[in-house]
mmCIF file of N, CA and C in Angstrom:
data_model
loop_
_atom_site.group_PDB
_atom_site.id
_atom_site.type_symbol
_atom_site.label_atom_id
_atom_site.label_comp_id
_atom_site.label_asym_id
_atom_site.label_seq_id
_atom_site.Cartn_x
_atom_site.Cartn_y
_atom_site.Cartn_z
ATOM 1 N N MET A 105 0.808 -0.937 0.200
ATOM 2 C CA MET A 105 0.094 -0.150 0.065
ATOM 3 C C MET A 105 0.712 1.355 0.072
ATOM 4 N N ASP A 106 0.798 2.251 -0.759
ATOM 5 C CA ASP A 106 1.370 3.271 -0.904
ATOM 6 C C ASP A 106 1.063 4.278 -0.025
ATOM 7 N N ARG A 107 2.331 5.089 0.175
ATOM 8 C CA ARG A 107 2.158 6.172 1.648
ATOM 9 C C ARG A 107 0.406 7.188 1.581
ATOM 10 N N PHE A 108 0.363 7.048 0.717
ATOM 11 C CA PHE A 108 -0.959 8.360 0.843
ATOM 12 C C PHE A 108 -2.116 7.541 1.010
ATOM 13 N N GLU A 109 -2.356 6.072 0.483
ATOM 14 C CA GLU A 109 -3.142 5.290 1.126
ATOM 15 C C GLU A 109 -3.510 4.796 2.699
ATOM 16 N N ALA A 110 -2.032 4.785 2.947
ATOM 17 C CA ALA A 110 -1.852 4.460 4.443
ATOM 18 C C ALA A 110 -2.380 5.766 5.376
ATOM 19 N N MET A 111 -2.047 6.728 4.949
ATOM 20 C CA MET A 111 -2.044 7.985 5.517
ATOM 21 C C MET A 111 -3.595 8.249 5.390
ATOM 22 N N ARG A 112 -4.381 7.912 4.440
ATOM 23 C CA ARG A 112 -5.715 8.315 4.258
ATOM 24 C C ARG A 112 -6.631 7.053 5.171
ATOM 25 N N ALA A 113 -5.937 5.881 5.380
ATOM 26 C CA ALA A 113 -6.263 4.940 6.084
ATOM 27 C C ALA A 113 -6.224 5.277 7.660
ATOM 28 N N PHE A 114 -5.212 5.740 8.006
ATOM 29 C CA PHE A 114 -4.937 6.763 9.511
ATOM 30 C C PHE A 114 -6.037 7.583 9.533
ATOM 31 N N VAL A 115 -6.000 8.398 8.598
ATOM 32 C CA VAL A 115 -7.142 9.776 9.167
ATOM 33 C C VAL A 115 -8.553 9.115 9.491
ATOM 34 N N ALA A 116 -8.932 8.190 8.542
ATOM 35 C CA ALA A 116 -10.138 7.760 8.947
ATOM 36 C C ALA A 116 -10.353 6.789 10.096
ATOM 37 N N VAL A 117 -9.521 6.229 10.409
ATOM 38 C CA VAL A 117 -9.419 5.293 11.745
ATOM 39 C C VAL A 117 -9.432 6.288 12.883
ATOM 40 N N ALA A 118 -8.873 7.246 12.696
ATOM 41 C CA ALA A 118 -8.631 8.512 14.028
ATOM 42 C C ALA A 118 -9.962 9.193 13.989
ATOM 43 N N GLU A 119 -10.814 9.732 12.720
ATOM 44 C CA GLU A 119 -11.867 10.357 13.068
ATOM 45 C C GLU A 119 -12.974 9.073 13.037
ATOM 46 N N ALA A 120 -13.057 8.172 13.020
ATOM 47 C CA ALA A 120 -14.311 7.243 12.947
ATOM 48 C C ALA A 120 -13.704 6.473 14.554
ATOM 49 N N ALA A 121 -12.360 6.594 15.233
ATOM 50 C CA ALA A 121 -12.168 5.986 16.095
ATOM 51 C C ALA A 121 -12.921 4.653 15.984
ATOM 52 N N SER A 122 -12.328 3.853 15.150
ATOM 53 C CA SER A 122 -12.691 2.893 15.098
ATOM 54 C C SER A 122 -12.337 2.139 13.850
ATOM 55 N N PHE A 123 -11.262 0.718 13.870
ATOM 56 C CA PHE A 123 -10.876 0.115 12.338
ATOM 57 C C PHE A 123 -11.944 -0.261 11.396
ATOM 58 N N ALA A 124 -12.850 -0.805 12.223
ATOM 59 C CA ALA A 124 -14.203 -1.282 11.381
ATOM 60 C C ALA A 124 -14.687 -0.283 10.565
ATOM 61 N N ALA A 125 -15.244 0.756 11.178
ATOM 62 C CA ALA A 125 -15.917 1.956 10.853
ATOM 63 C C ALA A 125 -14.949 2.390 9.697
ATOM 64 N N ALA A 126 -13.811 2.670 9.805
ATOM 65 C CA ALA A 126 -12.879 3.455 8.916
ATOM 66 C C ALA A 126 -12.755 2.474 7.579
ATOM 67 N N ALA A 127 -12.732 0.978 7.855
ATOM 68 C CA ALA A 127 -12.834 0.105 6.607
ATOM 69 C C ALA A 127 -14.074 0.272 5.878
ATOM 70 N N ARG A 128 -15.223 0.185 6.693
ATOM 71 C CA ARG A 128 -16.400 0.368 6.216
ATOM 72 C C ARG A 128 -16.300 1.691 4.896
ATOM 73 N N LEU A 129 -15.911 2.836 5.493
ATOM 74 C CA LEU A 129 -15.694 4.289 4.726
ATOM 75 C C LEU A 129 -14.949 4.037 3.666
ATOM 76 N N LEU A 130 -14.164 3.249 3.712
ATOM 77 C CA LEU A 130 -12.926 3.279 2.588
ATOM 78 C C LEU A 130 -13.130 2.233 1.736
ATOM 79 N N GLY A 131 -14.151 1.188 2.002
ATOM 80 C CA GLY A 131 -14.436 0.212 1.062
ATOM 81 C C GLY A 131 -13.305 -0.772 1.018
ATOM 82 N N GLN A 132 -12.757 -1.088 2.119
ATOM 83 C CA GLN A 132 -12.017 -1.886 2.589
ATOM 84 C C GLN A 132 -12.014 -3.236 3.682
ATOM 85 N N SER A 133 -11.109 -3.874 3.692
ATOM 86 C CA SER A 133 -11.604 -4.851 5.110
ATOM 87 C C SER A 133 -10.968 -4.322 6.129
ATOM 88 N N PRO A 134 -11.178 -4.895 7.211
ATOM 89 C CA PRO A 134 -10.576 -4.345 8.073
ATOM 90 C C PRO A 134 -9.099 -4.428 8.620
ATOM 91 N N PRO A 135 -8.853 -5.829 8.418
ATOM 92 C CA PRO A 135 -7.191 -6.326 8.504
ATOM 93 C C PRO A 135 -6.306 -5.575 7.099
ATOM 94 N N ALA A 136 -7.166 -4.892 6.415
ATOM 95 C CA ALA A 136 -6.077 -4.254 5.171
ATOM 96 C C ALA A 136 -5.980 -3.007 6.037
ATOM 97 N N VAL A 137 -7.209 -2.252 6.651
ATOM 98 C CA VAL A 137 -6.775 -0.906 7.409
ATOM 99 C C VAL A 137 -5.732 -0.968 8.517
ATOM 100 N N THR A 138 -5.950 -1.752 9.054
ATOM 101 C CA THR A 138 -5.017 -2.471 10.173
ATOM 102 C C THR A 138 -3.647 -2.646 9.752
ATOM 103 N N ARG A 139 -3.703 -3.213 8.631
ATOM 104 C CA ARG A 139 -1.983 -3.061 7.779
ATOM 105 C C ARG A 139 -1.505 -2.097 7.647
ATOM 106 N N ALA A 140 -2.176 -1.152 6.854
ATOM 107 C CA ALA A 140 -1.988 -0.056 6.440
ATOM 108 C C ALA A 140 -1.686 1.167 7.273
ATOM 109 N N VAL A 141 -2.252 1.071 8.525
ATOM 110 C CA VAL A 141 -2.135 2.169 9.585
ATOM 111 C C VAL A 141 -0.424 1.524 10.369
ATOM 112 N N ALA A 142 -0.563 0.174 10.663
ATOM 113 C CA ALA A 142 0.880 -0.636 11.141
ATOM 114 C C ALA A 142 2.197 -0.112 9.989
ATOM 115 N N ALA A 143 1.897 -0.149 8.830
ATOM 116 C CA ALA A 143 2.930 0.023 7.969
ATOM 117 C C ALA A 143 2.987 1.639 7.946
ATOM 118 N N LEU A 144 2.384 2.108 7.858
ATOM 119 C CA LEU A 144 2.654 3.939 8.411
ATOM 120 C C LEU A 144 3.364 4.028 9.513
ATOM 121 N N GLU A 145 2.831 3.307 10.912
ATOM 122 C CA GLU A 145 3.863 3.603 12.162
ATOM 123 C C GLU A 145 4.971 3.303 12.219
ATOM 124 N N ASP A 146 5.444 1.861 11.257
ATOM 125 C CA ASP A 146 6.482 1.546 11.285
ATOM 126 C C ASP A 146 7.579 2.348 10.347
ATOM 127 N N ARG A 147 6.873 2.897 9.217
ATOM 128 C CA ARG A 147 7.604 3.959 8.476
ATOM 129 C C ARG A 147 7.781 5.238 9.256
ATOM 130 N N ILE A 148 7.141 5.561 10.128
ATOM 131 C CA ILE A 148 7.396 6.533 10.753
ATOM 132 C C ILE A 148 8.267 6.717 11.990
ATOM 133 N N GLY A 149 8.257 5.364 12.456
ATOM 134 C CA GLY A 149 9.106 4.798 13.779
ATOM 135 C C GLY A 149 8.072 5.139 15.249
ATOM 136 N N ALA A 150 7.149 5.417 14.947
ATOM 137 C CA ALA A 150 6.161 6.036 15.943
ATOM 138 C C ALA A 150 4.694 5.573 16.337
ATOM 139 N N ARG A 151 4.521 5.006 17.405
ATOM 140 C CA ARG A 151 3.020 4.519 17.306
ATOM 141 C C ARG A 151 1.888 5.850 17.273
ATOM 142 N N LEU A 152 1.244 5.471 16.182
ATOM 143 C CA LEU A 152 0.174 6.684 16.102
ATOM 144 C C LEU A 152 -1.350 6.429 17.196
ATOM 145 N N LEU A 153 -1.477 5.529 17.184
ATOM 146 C CA LEU A 153 -2.575 5.115 18.021
ATOM 147 C C LEU A 153 -2.610 4.162 19.091
ATOM 148 N N HIS A 154 -3.518 4.309 20.038
ATOM 149 C CA HIS A 154 -3.397 3.303 21.375
ATOM 150 C C HIS A 154 -4.775 2.276 21.000
ATOM 151 N N ARG A 155 -4.402 1.174 20.789
ATOM 152 C CA ARG A 155 -5.739 0.205 20.510
ATOM 153 C C ARG A 155 -5.940 -0.690 21.671
ATOM 154 N N THR A 156 -7.130 -0.905 21.847
ATOM 155 C CA THR A 156 -7.659 -1.681 22.724
ATOM 156 C C THR A 156 -8.776 -2.544 22.024
ATOM 157 N N THR A 157 -9.161 -3.486 22.840
ATOM 158 C CA THR A 157 -10.671 -4.392 22.037
ATOM 159 C C THR A 157 -11.486 -3.394 22.185
ATOM 160 N N ARG A 158 -12.198 -2.485 22.745
ATOM 161 C CA ARG A 158 -13.241 -1.397 22.825
ATOM 162 C C ARG A 158 -12.905 -0.275 22.064
ATOM 163 N N ARG A 159 -11.486 0.160 21.981
ATOM 164 C CA ARG A 159 -11.603 1.683 21.373
ATOM 165 C C ARG A 159 -10.146 1.823 20.884
ATOM 166 N N VAL A 160 -10.393 2.604 19.834
ATOM 167 C CA VAL A 160 -9.082 3.333 19.492
ATOM 168 C C VAL A 160 -8.878 4.700 19.439
ATOM 169 N N ARG A 161 -7.544 5.287 20.195
ATOM 170 C CA ARG A 161 -7.513 6.388 20.615
ATOM 171 C C ARG A 161 -5.950 7.075 20.071
ATOM 172 N N LEU A 162 -6.158 8.409 19.453
ATOM 173 C CA LEU A 162 -4.422 8.972 19.372
ATOM 174 C C LEU A 162 -3.806 8.868 20.358
ATOM 175 N N THR A 163 -2.278 8.798 19.845
ATOM 176 C CA THR A 163 -1.326 9.040 20.843
ATOM 177 C C THR A 163 -1.025 10.104 20.656
ATOM 178 N N ASP A 164 0.030 10.830 21.316
ATOM 179 C CA ASP A 164 0.144 12.401 21.580
ATOM 180 C C ASP A 164 1.108 12.624 20.013
ATOM 181 N N ALA A 165 1.698 11.413 19.694
ATOM 182 C CA ALA A 165 2.323 11.681 18.108
ATOM 183 C C ALA A 165 1.384 11.435 17.078
ATOM 184 N N GLY A 166 0.468 10.703 17.388
ATOM 185 C CA GLY A 166 -0.607 10.609 16.152
ATOM 186 C C GLY A 166 -1.467 12.192 16.164
ATOM 187 N N ALA A 167 -1.875 12.635 17.441
ATOM 188 C CA ALA A 167 -2.305 13.758 17.552
ATOM 189 C C ALA A 167 -2.029 14.614 16.528
ATOM 190 N N ARG A 168 -0.314 15.028 16.514
ATOM 191 C CA ARG A 168 0.363 15.746 15.649
ATOM 192 C C ARG A 168 0.435 15.474 14.541
ATOM 193 N N PHE A 169 0.519 14.120 14.233
ATOM 194 C CA PHE A 169 0.412 13.783 13.002
ATOM 195 C C PHE A 169 -0.824 13.931 12.251
ATOM 196 N N LEU A 170 -1.961 13.883 12.813
ATOM 197 C CA LEU A 170 -3.085 13.786 12.057
ATOM 198 C C LEU A 170 -3.331 15.203 11.642
ATOM 199 N N ALA A 171 -3.092 16.335 11.845
ATOM 200 C CA ALA A 171 -3.624 17.692 11.468
ATOM 201 C C ALA A 171 -3.003 17.833 10.136
ATOM 202 N N ASP A 172 -1.138 17.310 9.752
ATOM 203 C CA ASP A 172 -0.877 17.220 8.850
ATOM 204 C C ASP A 172 -1.269 16.358 7.742
ATOM 205 N N ALA A 173 -1.921 14.915 8.222
ATOM 206 C CA ALA A 173 -2.177 14.031 7.370
ATOM 207 C C ALA A 173 -3.733 14.483 6.905
ATOM 208 N N LYS A 174 -4.590 14.985 7.383
ATOM 209 C CA LYS A 174 -5.736 15.629 6.851
ATOM 210 C C LYS A 174 -5.387 16.659 5.923
ATOM 211 N N ARG A 175 -4.240 17.469 6.377
ATOM 212 C CA ARG A 175 -4.267 18.440 5.174
ATOM 213 C C ARG A 175 -3.761 17.909 4.149
ATOM 214 N N ILE A 176 -2.731 16.640 4.105
ATOM 215 C CA ILE A 176 -2.148 16.055 2.812
ATOM 216 C C ILE A 176 -3.107 15.554 1.956
ATOM 217 N N VAL A 177 -3.697 14.667 2.509
ATOM 218 C CA VAL A 177 -4.826 13.797 2.067
ATOM 219 C C VAL A 177 -5.925 14.980 1.085
ATOM 220 N N ALA A 178 -6.185 15.931 1.898
ATOM 221 C CA ALA A 178 -7.054 17.185 1.234
ATOM 222 C C ALA A 178 -6.434 17.520 0.098
ATOM 223 N N GLU A 179 -5.269 17.846 0.059
ATOM 224 C CA GLU A 179 -4.497 18.580 -0.942
ATOM 225 C C GLU A 179 -4.607 17.668 -2.118
ATOM 226 N N LEU A 180 -4.090 16.259 -1.592
ATOM 227 C CA LEU A 180 -4.031 15.242 -2.626
ATOM 228 C C LEU A 180 -5.296 14.843 -3.374
ATOM 229 N N ASP A 181 -6.467 15.130 -2.583
ATOM 230 C CA ASP A 181 -7.742 14.920 -3.621
ATOM 231 C C ASP A 181 -8.225 15.993 -4.264
ATOM 232 N N GLU A 182 -7.740 17.154 -4.022
ATOM 233 C CA GLU A 182 -8.072 18.322 -4.648
ATOM 234 C C GLU A 182 -7.114 18.429 -5.869
ATOM 235 N N ALA A 183 -5.805 18.164 -5.803
ATOM 236 C CA ALA A 183 -5.261 17.955 -7.185
ATOM 237 C C ALA A 183 -5.756 16.959 -7.785
ATOM 238 N N GLU A 184 -6.071 15.648 -7.335
ATOM 239 C CA GLU A 184 -6.750 14.849 -8.316
ATOM 240 C C GLU A 184 -7.895 15.144 -9.135
ATOM 241 N N ALA A 185 -8.618 15.776 -8.139
ATOM 242 C CA ALA A 185 -9.840 16.684 -8.817
ATOM 243 C C ALA A 185 -9.562 17.463 -9.777
ATOM 244 N N SER A 186 -8.859 18.221 -9.379
ATOM 245 C CA SER A 186 -8.624 19.515 -10.308
ATOM 246 C C SER A 186 -7.741 18.832 -11.590
ATOM 247 N N ALA A 187 -7.004 17.828 -11.649
ATOM 248 C CA ALA A 187 -6.306 17.063 -12.849
ATOM 249 C C ALA A 187 -7.303 16.464 -13.515
ATOM 250 N N ALA A 188 -8.067 15.620 -12.788
ATOM 251 C CA ALA A 188 -9.512 14.966 -13.503
ATOM 252 C C ALA A 188 -10.578 15.996 -14.067
ATOM 253 N N GLY A 189 -10.639 17.043 -13.789
ATOM 254 C CA GLY A 189 -11.570 18.029 -14.460
ATOM 255 C C GLY A 189 -13.023 17.606 -13.259
ATOM 256 N N ALA A 190 -13.050 17.181 -12.268
ATOM 257 C CA ALA A 190 -14.018 16.481 -11.275
ATOM 258 C C ALA A 190 -15.015 17.604 -11.232
ATOM 259 N N HIS A 191 -14.766 18.988 -11.511
ATOM 260 C CA HIS A 191 -15.846 20.133 -11.417
ATOM 261 C C HIS A 191 -16.619 20.065 -12.211
ATOM 262 N N SER A 192 -16.231 19.671 -13.811
ATOM 263 C CA SER A 192 -16.947 20.144 -14.817
ATOM 264 C C SER A 192 -17.959 18.568 -14.815
ATOM 265 N N ALA A 193 -17.953 17.621 -14.297
ATOM 266 C CA ALA A 193 -18.892 16.699 -14.489
ATOM 267 C C ALA A 193 -19.403 15.804 -13.711
ATOM 268 N N PRO A 194 -20.690 15.487 -13.224
ATOM 269 C CA PRO A 194 -20.678 14.707 -11.849
ATOM 270 C C PRO A 194 -20.024 13.350 -12.370
ATOM 271 N N ARG A 195 -19.884 12.788 -11.012
ATOM 272 C CA ARG A 195 -19.432 11.494 -11.361
ATOM 273 C C ARG A 195 -19.481 10.527 -10.049
ATOM 274 N N GLY A 196 -19.601 9.320 -10.323
ATOM 275 C CA GLY A 196 -19.947 8.607 -9.058
ATOM 276 C C GLY A 196 -21.526 7.839 -8.944
ATOM 277 N N GLN A 197 -21.793 7.047 -7.962
ATOM 278 C CA GLN A 197 -23.131 6.720 -7.602
ATOM 279 C C GLN A 197 -23.708 7.720 -6.804
ATOM 280 N N LEU A 198 -25.437 7.842 -6.908
ATOM 281 C CA LEU A 198 -25.938 8.284 -6.113
ATOM 282 C C LEU A 198 -26.925 7.348 -5.364
ATOM 283 N N GLY A 199 -27.125 7.352 -4.146
ATOM 284 C CA GLY A 199 -28.532 6.511 -3.781
ATOM 285 C C GLY A 199 -29.367 7.257 -3.406
ATOM 286 N N LEU A 200 -30.682 7.268 -3.474
ATOM 287 C CA LEU A 200 -32.006 8.113 -3.151
ATOM 288 C C LEU A 200 -32.975 6.811 -2.466
ATOM 289 N N THR A 201 -33.407 7.347 -1.310
ATOM 290 C CA THR A 201 -34.538 6.568 -0.573
ATOM 291 C C THR A 201 -35.714 7.379 -0.099
ATOM 292 N N ALA A 202 -37.015 7.369 -0.549
ATOM 293 C CA ALA A 202 -38.164 8.125 -0.469
ATOM 294 C C ALA A 202 -39.079 7.467 -0.398
ATOM 295 N N PRO A 203 -40.127 7.700 0.248
ATOM 296 C CA PRO A 203 -41.527 7.202 0.598
ATOM 297 C C PRO A 203 -41.976 6.850 -1.137
ATOM 298 N N VAL A 204 -42.821 6.233 -1.365
ATOM 299 C CA VAL A 204 -43.243 5.820 -2.981
ATOM 300 C C VAL A 204 -44.164 7.106 -3.559
ATOM 301 N N MET A 205 -45.026 7.836 -2.715
ATOM 302 C CA MET A 205 -45.873 8.862 -3.613
ATOM 303 C C MET A 205 -45.102 10.187 -3.504
ATOM 304 N N PHE A 206 -43.957 10.309 -2.364
ATOM 305 C CA PHE A 206 -43.236 11.452 -2.557
ATOM 306 C C PHE A 206 -42.091 11.314 -3.471
ATOM 307 N N GLY A 207 -41.701 10.019 -3.665
ATOM 308 C CA GLY A 207 -40.700 9.443 -5.036
ATOM 309 C C GLY A 207 -41.430 9.958 -6.478
ATOM 310 N N ARG A 208 -42.509 9.532 -6.378
ATOM 311 C CA ARG A 208 -43.276 9.660 -7.770
ATOM 312 C C ARG A 208 -43.580 11.180 -8.013
ATOM 313 N N MET A 209 -43.879 11.832 -7.153
ATOM 314 C CA MET A 209 -44.413 13.088 -7.356
ATOM 315 C C MET A 209 -43.273 14.020 -7.305
ATOM 316 N N TYR A 210 -42.131 14.164 -6.501
ATOM 317 C CA TYR A 210 -40.833 14.932 -6.447
ATOM 318 C C TYR A 210 -39.596 14.422 -6.958
ATOM 319 N N VAL A 211 -39.145 13.219 -6.490
ATOM 320 C CA VAL A 211 -38.135 12.901 -7.008
ATOM 321 C C VAL A 211 -37.697 12.235 -8.180
ATOM 322 N N ALA A 212 -38.567 11.438 -8.541
ATOM 323 C CA ALA A 212 -38.665 11.199 -9.929
ATOM 324 C C ALA A 212 -38.346 12.313 -10.988
ATOM 325 N N PRO A 213 -39.172 13.348 -11.007
ATOM 326 C CA PRO A 213 -39.195 14.374 -12.412
ATOM 327 C C PRO A 213 -37.261 14.811 -11.943
ATOM 328 N N ILE A 214 -37.061 15.193 -10.832
ATOM 329 C CA ILE A 214 -35.571 15.726 -10.764
ATOM 330 C C ILE A 214 -34.548 14.913 -11.328
ATOM 331 N N VAL A 215 -34.935 13.175 -10.803
ATOM 332 C CA VAL A 215 -33.993 12.486 -11.448
ATOM 333 C C VAL A 215 -33.912 12.365 -12.510
ATOM 334 N N LEU A 216 -34.974 12.213 -13.465
ATOM 335 C CA LEU A 216 -35.277 12.403 -15.055
ATOM 336 C C LEU A 216 -34.549 13.200 -15.569
ATOM 337 N N ASP A 217 -34.588 14.632 -15.220
ATOM 338 C CA ASP A 217 -34.073 15.686 -15.600
ATOM 339 C C ASP A 217 -32.406 15.779 -15.009
ATOM 340 N N PHE A 218 -32.219 14.895 -14.159
ATOM 341 C CA PHE A 218 -30.749 14.762 -14.121
ATOM 342 C C PHE A 218 -30.354 14.117 -14.951
ATOM 343 N N LEU A 219 -30.822 12.992 -15.023
ATOM 344 C CA LEU A 219 -30.130 11.921 -16.181
ATOM 345 C C LEU A 219 -30.338 12.268 -17.485
ATOM 346 N N ALA A 220 -31.145 13.338 -18.113
ATOM 347 C CA ALA A 220 -31.351 13.690 -19.401
ATOM 348 C C ALA A 220 -29.834 14.654 -19.469
ATOM 349 N N ARG A 221 -29.660 15.478 -18.378
ATOM 350 C CA ARG A 221 -28.570 16.669 -18.629
ATOM 351 C C ARG A 221 -27.214 15.803 -18.636
ATOM 352 N N HIS A 222 -27.215 14.448 -17.807
ATOM 353 C CA HIS A 222 -25.684 14.164 -17.501
ATOM 354 C C HIS A 222 -26.189 12.537 -17.978
ATOM 355 N N PRO A 223 -26.143 11.978 -19.477
ATOM 356 C CA PRO A 223 -26.002 10.655 -19.493
ATOM 357 C C PRO A 223 -24.906 9.725 -19.058
ATOM 358 N N ALA A 224 -25.420 8.613 -18.799
ATOM 359 C CA ALA A 224 -24.204 7.727 -18.115
ATOM 360 C C ALA A 224 -23.119 7.483 -19.479
#
């Protein structure tokens, strides 16, 4: 796993205070996220998280590292979006849930208009 993905995993774990929740957010398995954070800690040479069976919390080194890691991950996302022109066209998946009548009366016309303007 590369450094940026390991950093992204660390930020997700720190924000969610859980490896399992971070894994769900990242679309990865909990063991993969655990390995990524462990590899990052090995690379840095410092323990970033206190782990117990019940919770995860930042160490002092982890708290100092988190601010920089968040900034770096945000800047990387921004650079990738800028290079890909992500602001020019919508991308990804969108899930909607609504009661049937509300969906038919209000959501469906909006979705149809959106699909007409942005064909897949």
